[in-house]
PDB file of C-alpha atoms in Angstrom:
ATOM      1  CA  MET A  15      78.310  97.671 104.730  1.00  0.00           C
ATOM      2  CA  SER A  16      76.974  98.484 101.298  1.00  0.00           C
ATOM      3  CA  LEU A  17      79.150  99.715  98.451  1.00  0.00           C
ATOM      4  CA  THR A  18      77.272 103.022  98.528  1.00  0.00           C
ATOM      5  CA  GLU A  19      78.156 103.546 102.189  1.00  0.00           C
ATOM      6  CA  SER A  20      81.810 102.684 101.690  1.00  0.00           C
ATOM      7  CA  THR A  21      82.203 105.026  98.725  1.00  0.00           C
ATOM      8  CA  LYS A  22      81.153 107.951 100.903  1.00  0.00           C
ATOM      9  CA  ARG A  23      83.874 107.386 103.475  1.00  0.00           C
ATOM     10  CA  CYS A  24      87.640 107.784 103.611  1.00  0.00           C
ATOM     11  CA  LEU A  25      90.212 106.796 106.210  1.00  0.00           C
ATOM     12  CA  ALA A  26      93.412 108.617 107.198  1.00  0.00           C
ATOM     13  CA  LEU A  27      96.216 106.678 108.877  1.00  0.00           C
ATOM     14  CA  GLY A  28      99.335 108.542 109.909  1.00  0.00           C
ATOM     15  CA  ASP A  29     101.412 110.393 112.470  1.00  0.00           C
ATOM     16  CA  CYS A  30     101.359 113.923 113.906  1.00  0.00           C
ATOM     17  CA  ASN A  31     101.079 115.551 110.491  1.00  0.00           C
ATOM     18  CA  THR A  32      97.922 113.571 109.803  1.00  0.00           C
ATOM     19  CA  GLU A  33      96.447 114.180 113.232  1.00  0.00           C
ATOM     20  CA  GLY A  34      97.481 117.847 113.258  1.00  0.00           C
ATOM     21  CA  PHE A  35      99.638 119.471 115.925  1.00  0.00           C
ATOM     22  CA  ARG A  36      97.713 120.731 118.968  1.00  0.00           C
ATOM     23  CA  THR A  37      98.255 124.425 118.097  1.00  0.00           C
ATOM     24  CA  LEU A  38      97.174 124.024 114.467  1.00  0.00           C
ATOM     25  CA  GLN A  39      94.464 126.455 113.460  1.00  0.00           C
ATOM     26  CA  GLY A  40      92.442 125.022 110.621  1.00  0.00           C
ATOM     27  CA  PRO A  41      91.769 121.612 109.066  1.00  0.00           C
ATOM     28  CA  VAL A  42      94.507 119.067 108.423  1.00  0.00           C
ATOM     29  CA  TRP A  43      95.277 118.089 104.841  1.00  0.00           C
ATOM     30  CA  ALA A  44      93.183 114.904 105.007  1.00  0.00           C
ATOM     31  CA  ARG A  45      90.135 116.859 106.181  1.00  0.00           C
ATOM     32  CA  GLN A  46      90.591 119.365 103.360  1.00  0.00           C
ATOM     33  CA  VAL A  47      90.730 116.586 100.765  1.00  0.00           C
ATOM     34  CA  ALA A  48      87.687 114.831 102.216  1.00  0.00           C
ATOM     35  CA  GLU A  49      85.662 118.036 102.188  1.00  0.00           C
ATOM     36  CA  VAL A  50      86.476 118.776  98.540  1.00  0.00           C
ATOM     37  CA  LEU A  51      85.577 115.213  97.553  1.00  0.00           C
ATOM     38  CA  GLY A  52      82.417 115.211  99.677  1.00  0.00           C
ATOM     39  CA  LEU A  53      83.560 112.272 101.814  1.00  0.00           C
ATOM     40  CA  GLU A  54      83.109 111.470 105.483  1.00  0.00           C
ATOM     41  CA  LEU A  55      86.572 111.232 107.092  1.00  0.00           C
ATOM     42  CA  LYS A  56      87.738 108.908 109.843  1.00  0.00           C
ATOM     43  CA  ASN A  57      91.074 110.375 110.957  1.00  0.00           C
ATOM     44  CA  CYS A  58      93.292 107.909 112.816  1.00  0.00           C
ATOM     45  CA  GLY A  59      96.326 110.170 112.834  1.00  0.00           C
ATOM     46  CA  HIS A  60      98.254 109.836 116.089  1.00  0.00           C
ATOM     47  CA  THR A  61     101.343 111.681 117.251  1.00  0.00           C
ATOM     48  CA  MET A  62     104.544 109.591 117.502  1.00  0.00           C
ATOM     49  CA  SER A  63     102.934 106.807 115.479  1.00  0.00           C
ATOM     50  CA  THR A  64     104.857 104.434 113.255  1.00  0.00           C
ATOM     51  CA  THR A  65     103.753 101.761 110.812  1.00  0.00           C
ATOM     52  CA  ARG A  66     103.565  99.411 113.794  1.00  0.00           C
ATOM     53  CA  GLU A  67     100.584 101.463 114.945  1.00  0.00           C
ATOM     54  CA  LEU A  68      99.359 101.394 111.352  1.00  0.00           C
ATOM     55  CA  LEU A  69      98.851  97.648 111.662  1.00  0.00           C
ATOM     56  CA  GLN A  70      96.854  98.092 114.845  1.00  0.00           C
ATOM     57  CA  TYR A  71      94.663 100.801 113.354  1.00  0.00           C
ATOM     58  CA  ALA A  72      94.082  98.750 110.207  1.00  0.00           C
ATOM     59  CA  ALA A  73      92.842  95.895 112.383  1.00  0.00           C
ATOM     60  CA  ALA A  74      90.471  98.203 114.278  1.00  0.00           C
ATOM     61  CA  PHE A  75      89.300 100.150 111.201  1.00  0.00           C
ATOM     62  CA  PRO A  76      89.583  97.783 108.213  1.00  0.00           C
ATOM     63  CA  PRO A  77      90.607  99.736 105.097  1.00  0.00           C
ATOM     64  CA  SER A  78      88.396  97.438 103.019  1.00  0.00           C
ATOM     65  CA  GLU A  79      85.418  99.332 104.479  1.00  0.00           C
ATOM     66  CA  TYR A  80      86.611 102.605 102.938  1.00  0.00           C
ATOM     67  CA  ALA A  81      86.829 103.499  99.275  1.00  0.00           C
ATOM     68  CA  LEU A  82      89.760 105.883  99.817  1.00  0.00           C
ATOM     69  CA  VAL A  83      92.569 105.413 102.348  1.00  0.00           C
ATOM     70  CA  PHE A  84      95.433 107.803 103.103  1.00  0.00           C
ATOM     71  CA  ILE A  85      98.662 106.461 104.626  1.00  0.00           C
ATOM     72  CA  GLN A  86     101.320 108.881 105.883  1.00  0.00           C
ATOM     73  CA  TYR A  87     104.083 107.495 108.105  1.00  0.00           C
ATOM     74  CA  GLY A  88     107.850 107.793 108.146  1.00  0.00           C
ATOM     75  CA  LEU A  89     108.781 110.648 110.455  1.00  0.00           C
ATOM     76  CA  VAL A  90     109.109 108.438 113.536  1.00  0.00           C
ATOM     77  CA  ASP A  91     109.859 105.213 111.628  1.00  0.00           C
ATOM     78  CA  SER A  92     113.040 106.801 110.246  1.00  0.00           C
ATOM     79  CA  TRP A  93     114.169 108.231 113.598  1.00  0.00           C
ATOM     80  CA  LEU A  94     117.532 106.870 114.743  1.00  0.00           C
ATOM     81  CA  THR A  95     117.803 105.093 118.077  1.00  0.00           C
ATOM     82  CA  PHE A  96     120.273 102.642 119.592  1.00  0.00           C
ATOM     83  CA  ARG A  97     120.240  99.049 118.435  1.00  0.00           C
ATOM     84  CA  GLY A  98     117.930  96.916 120.563  1.00  0.00           C
ATOM     85  CA  ALA A  99     116.020  99.893 121.968  1.00  0.00           C
ATOM     86  CA  PRO A 100     112.567  98.952 123.334  1.00  0.00           C
ATOM     87  CA  TYR A 101     109.427 100.239 121.681  1.00  0.00           C
ATOM     88  CA  VAL A 102     105.979 100.637 123.210  1.00  0.00           C
ATOM     89  CA  LEU A 103     102.967 101.057 120.925  1.00  0.00           C
ATOM     90  CA  TYR A 104     100.970 104.281 121.080  1.00  0.00           C
ATOM     91  CA  TYR A 105      97.793 102.568 119.946  1.00  0.00           C
ATOM     92  CA  PRO A 106      95.731 101.028 121.356  1.00  0.00           C
ATOM     93  CA  ASP A 107      96.673 102.953 124.488  1.00  0.00           C
ATOM     94  CA  ASN A 108      96.217 102.055 128.127  1.00  0.00           C
ATOM     95  CA  PRO A 109      97.681 103.125 131.522  1.00  0.00           C
ATOM     96  CA  ARG A 110     100.331 100.386 131.478  1.00  0.00           C
ATOM     97  CA  ARG A 111     101.600 101.477 128.073  1.00  0.00           C
ATOM     98  CA  LYS A 112     101.705 105.108 129.157  1.00  0.00           C
ATOM     99  CA  LEU A 113     103.840 104.134 132.150  1.00  0.00           C
ATOM    100  CA  ALA A 114     106.028 101.913 129.992  1.00  0.00           C
ATOM    101  CA  ARG A 115     106.611 104.756 127.525  1.00  0.00           C
ATOM    102  CA  LYS A 116     107.716 107.049 130.355  1.00  0.00           C
ATOM    103  CA  LEU A 117     110.236 104.436 131.448  1.00  0.00           C
ATOM    104  CA  VAL A 118     111.443 103.968 127.875  1.00  0.00           C
ATOM    105  CA  LYS A 119     111.911 107.738 127.489  1.00  0.00           C
ATOM    106  CA  LYS A 120     114.043 107.781 130.637  1.00  0.00           C
ATOM    107  CA  LEU A 121     116.027 104.830 129.325  1.00  0.00           C
ATOM    108  CA  LYS A 122     116.657 106.555 126.006  1.00  0.00           C
ATOM    109  CA  LYS A 123     117.729 109.752 127.774  1.00  0.00           C
ATOM    110  CA  TRP A 124     120.162 107.682 129.804  1.00  0.00           C
ATOM    111  CA  ALA A 125     121.301 105.916 126.633  1.00  0.00           C
ATOM    112  CA  ARG A 126     122.042 109.243 124.949  1.00  0.00           C
ATOM    113  CA  SER A 127     124.158 110.329 127.889  1.00  0.00           C
ATOM    114  CA  LEU A 128     126.141 107.090 127.569  1.00  0.00           C
ATOM    115  CA  ARG A 129     126.287 107.413 123.766  1.00  0.00           C
ATOM    116  CA  LEU A 130     124.818 103.956 123.279  1.00  0.00           C
ATOM    117  CA  GLN A 131     124.083 104.677 119.620  1.00  0.00           C
ATOM    118  CA  LYS A 132     127.820 104.822 119.054  1.00  0.00           C
ATOM    119  CA  ARG A 133     128.590 101.838 121.287  1.00  0.00           C
ATOM    120  CA  LEU A 134     125.770  99.505 120.214  1.00  0.00           C
ATOM    121  CA  GLY A 135     125.088 100.876 116.756  1.00  0.00           C
ATOM    122  CA  ALA A 136     122.305 103.091 115.472  1.00  0.00           C
ATOM    123  CA  VAL A 137     119.182 101.801 113.766  1.00  0.00           C
ATOM    124  CA  GLU A 138     115.937 103.377 112.609  1.00  0.00           C
ATOM    125  CA  GLN A 139     112.983 103.091 114.976  1.00  0.00           C
ATOM    126  CA  VAL A 140     111.272 100.918 112.362  1.00  0.00           C
ATOM    127  CA  PRO A 141     113.829  99.510 109.883  1.00  0.00           C
ATOM    128  CA  LEU A 142     113.091 100.279 106.249  1.00  0.00           C
ATOM    129  CA  ASP A 143     112.265  96.690 105.277  1.00  0.00           C
ATOM    130  CA  GLU A 144     109.765  96.395 108.131  1.00  0.00           C
ATOM    131  CA  TYR A 145     108.296  99.803 107.306  1.00  0.00           C
ATOM    132  CA  ILE A 146     107.579  98.796 103.706  1.00  0.00           C
ATOM    133  CA  GLU A 147     106.223  95.377 104.631  1.00  0.00           C
ATOM    134  CA  ASN A 148     103.878  96.954 107.186  1.00  0.00           C
ATOM    135  CA  VAL A 149     102.451  99.281 104.538  1.00  0.00           C
ATOM    136  CA  ARG A 150     102.337  96.527 101.933  1.00  0.00           C
ATOM    137  CA  SER A 151     100.347  94.242 104.219  1.00  0.00           C
ATOM    138  CA  VAL A 152      97.691  96.935 104.641  1.00  0.00           C
ATOM    139  CA  LEU A 153      97.496  97.506 100.883  1.00  0.00           C
ATOM    140  CA  LYS A 154      97.086  93.780 100.336  1.00  0.00           C
ATOM    141  CA  SER A 155      94.311  93.613 102.943  1.00  0.00           C
ATOM    142  CA  ALA A 156      92.021  95.836 100.852  1.00  0.00           C
ATOM    143  CA  PRO A 157      92.587  95.293  97.119  1.00  0.00           C
ATOM    144  CA  GLY A 158      89.341  97.089  96.294  1.00  0.00           C
ATOM    145  CA  SER A 159      90.258 100.309  98.102  1.00  0.00           C
ATOM    146  CA  GLN A 160      92.230 103.192  96.598  1.00  0.00           C
ATOM    147  CA  PHE A 161      95.289 104.030  98.715  1.00  0.00           C
ATOM    148  CA  VAL A 162      97.140 107.330  98.676  1.00  0.00           C
ATOM    149  CA  LEU A 163     100.667 106.998 100.079  1.00  0.00           C
ATOM    150  CA  VAL A 164     101.718 110.447 101.248  1.00  0.00           C
ATOM    151  CA  ALA A 165     105.406 111.260 101.559  1.00  0.00           C
ATOM    152  CA  THR A 166     106.776 112.461 104.881  1.00  0.00           C
ATOM    153  CA  ALA A 167     107.467 116.194 104.892  1.00  0.00           C
ATOM    154  CA  PRO A 168     111.030 117.540 105.095  1.00  0.00           C
ATOM    155  CA  ASN A 169     112.398 118.524 108.477  1.00  0.00           C
ATOM    156  CA  CYS A 170     114.317 121.628 109.465  1.00  0.00           C
ATOM    157  CA  ASP A 171     116.583 119.354 111.499  1.00  0.00           C
ATOM    158  CA  THR A 172     118.392 118.667 108.242  1.00  0.00           C
ATOM    159  CA  PRO A 173     120.413 115.574 109.317  1.00  0.00           C
ATOM    160  CA  ARG A 174     117.059 113.762 109.453  1.00  0.00           C
ATOM    161  CA  ASN A 175     116.231 114.473 105.822  1.00  0.00           C
ATOM    162  CA  PRO A 176     118.419 111.856 104.079  1.00  0.00           C
ATOM    163  CA  ARG A 177     116.701 109.096 106.051  1.00  0.00           C
ATOM    164  CA  ILE A 178     113.260 110.605 105.440  1.00  0.00           C
ATOM    165  CA  ARG A 179     114.037 110.759 101.720  1.00  0.00           C
ATOM    166  CA  LYS A 180     115.108 107.116 101.778  1.00  0.00           C
ATOM    167  CA  TYR A 181     111.798 106.085 103.333  1.00  0.00           C
ATOM    168  CA  ASN A 182     109.870 108.258 100.875  1.00  0.00           C
ATOM    169  CA  ALA A 183     111.709 106.697  97.932  1.00  0.00           C
ATOM    170  CA  ALA A 184     110.837 103.210  99.161  1.00  0.00           C
ATOM    171  CA  LEU A 185     107.206 104.266  99.570  1.00  0.00           C
ATOM    172  CA  SER A 186     107.203 105.547  95.991  1.00  0.00           C
ATOM    173  CA  ASP A 187     108.586 102.237  94.752  1.00  0.00           C
ATOM    174  CA  LEU A 188     105.882 100.388  96.665  1.00  0.00           C
ATOM    175  CA  ALA A 189     103.180 102.482  95.002  1.00  0.00           C
ATOM    176  CA  ASP A 190     104.635 101.544  91.616  1.00  0.00           C
ATOM    177  CA  GLU A 191     104.359  97.866  92.546  1.00  0.00           C
ATOM    178  CA  GLU A 192     100.784  97.903  93.850  1.00  0.00           C
ATOM    179  CA  GLN A 193      97.841  98.595  91.535  1.00  0.00           C
ATOM    180  CA  ASN A 194      95.644 100.082  94.269  1.00  0.00           C
ATOM    181  CA  ALA A 195      98.153 102.728  95.439  1.00  0.00           C
ATOM    182  CA  ILE A 196      99.421 106.092  94.267  1.00  0.00           C
ATOM    183  CA  TYR A 197     102.259 108.122  95.771  1.00  0.00           C
ATOM    184  CA  ILE A 198     102.058 111.830  96.605  1.00  0.00           C
ATOM    185  CA  ASP A 199     105.145 113.907  97.362  1.00  0.00           C
ATOM    186  CA  ALA A 200     104.948 117.617  98.198  1.00  0.00           C
ATOM    187  CA  TRP A 201     108.572 117.758  99.411  1.00  0.00           C
ATOM    188  CA  ASP A 202     109.892 120.342  96.943  1.00  0.00           C
ATOM    189  CA  GLU A 203     107.162 122.892  97.582  1.00  0.00           C
ATOM    190  CA  LEU A 204     107.170 122.334 101.346  1.00  0.00           C
ATOM    191  CA  TRP A 205     110.937 122.793 101.513  1.00  0.00           C
ATOM    192  CA  ARG A 206     111.031 125.768  99.168  1.00  0.00           C
ATOM    193  CA  ASP A 207     108.425 127.547 101.319  1.00  0.00           C
ATOM    194  CA  ARG A 208     109.499 125.976 104.634  1.00  0.00           C
ATOM    195  CA  GLU A 209     109.155 129.195 106.616  1.00  0.00           C
ATOM    196  CA  ALA A 210     105.466 129.258 105.700  1.00  0.00           C
ATOM    197  CA  CYS A 211     104.874 125.482 105.618  1.00  0.00           C
ATOM    198  CA  LEU A 212     106.629 124.286 108.790  1.00  0.00           C
ATOM    199  CA  MET A 213     106.023 125.409 112.348  1.00  0.00           C
ATOM    200  CA  ASP A 214     108.807 126.904 114.431  1.00  0.00           C
ATOM    201  CA  ASP A 215     109.705 123.419 115.694  1.00  0.00           C
ATOM    202  CA  GLY A 216     110.690 122.541 112.125  1.00  0.00           C
ATOM    203  CA  THR A 217     108.613 119.362 112.098  1.00  0.00           C
ATOM    204  CA  HIS A 218     104.887 120.047 112.141  1.00  0.00           C
ATOM    205  CA  LEU A 219     102.941 121.449 109.223  1.00  0.00           C
ATOM    206  CA  THR A 220     101.385 124.886 109.444  1.00  0.00           C
ATOM    207  CA  PRO A 221      97.942 125.606 107.988  1.00  0.00           C
ATOM    208  CA  HIS A 222      99.684 126.551 104.750  1.00  0.00           C
ATOM    209  CA  GLY A 223     101.708 123.330 104.827  1.00  0.00           C
ATOM    210  CA  HIS A 224      98.532 121.279 105.211  1.00  0.00           C
ATOM    211  CA  HIS A 225      97.011 123.200 102.300  1.00  0.00           C
ATOM    212  CA  VAL A 226     100.032 122.391 100.113  1.00  0.00           C
ATOM    213  CA  VAL A 227      99.784 118.667 100.873  1.00  0.00           C
ATOM    214  CA  ALA A 228      96.022 118.693 100.281  1.00  0.00           C
ATOM    215  CA  GLU A 229      96.495 120.362  96.903  1.00  0.00           C
ATOM    216  CA  HIS A 230      99.024 117.736  95.817  1.00  0.00           C
ATOM    217  CA  VAL A 231      96.669 114.929  96.854  1.00  0.00           C
ATOM    218  CA  LEU A 232      93.722 116.504  95.058  1.00  0.00           C
ATOM    219  CA  ARG A 233      95.693 117.061  91.856  1.00  0.00           C
ATOM    220  CA  ALA A 234      96.572 113.368  91.817  1.00  0.00           C
ATOM    221  CA  LEU A 235      93.028 112.218  92.545  1.00  0.00           C
ATOM    222  CA  ARG A 236      91.416 114.694  90.166  1.00  0.00           C
ATOM    223  CA  PRO A 237      93.980 115.255  87.406  1.00  0.00           C
ATOM    224  CA  GLU A 238      91.304 116.573  85.096  1.00  0.00           C
ATOM    225  CA  SER A 239      90.712 119.514  87.453  1.00  0.00           C
ATOM    226  CA  PRO A 240      93.771 121.802  87.610  1.00  0.00           C
ATOM    227  CA  ARG A 241      94.078 123.610  90.938  1.00  0.00           C
TER     228      ARG A 241
END
């Protein structure tokens, strides 16, 4: 691939708020940014994804082939489960994994009824150290690409927010450490206008929420152009 080709393309890696919830009417934030910048977008957002899927996507779609790469994970990574809980990747998918995930969901439902989090101890789906190392490894794989690390949005299930903030803070620190990464955080505006920015489920971004995130990304990428 020539440099000219790569500079015309961008890659989005993330969870449901990168993919866009199924009822969303309008473009997701990554699409909005790509359109303003005149870039072709490959959107690898996938619901329920964690940074474990990030590694799989980065292998299938090498970030080094894209001039601009968005990374937005943390919602599922920071989710509490019981210690030792199994995890089945969402990508790449196949019938066996779909069946395995159904079995795991039943197991976790059973575990909740037995309060295994309390008995065995609670742990994040992807522990913070692993989360950061997963993102770092992708940054290191493409030193010539510009990465935009996008903070996870706040959640109306407020007990989740301290853990989300912890993951966001670690992501911000990582961006400070790596020369090819910047950190974008729209938390304050999303939370202040949460009735307009978050869907009724309290998790997924509305069209306005996607617009807010896109504006924050664009201001960082084009600081000379106030929006």
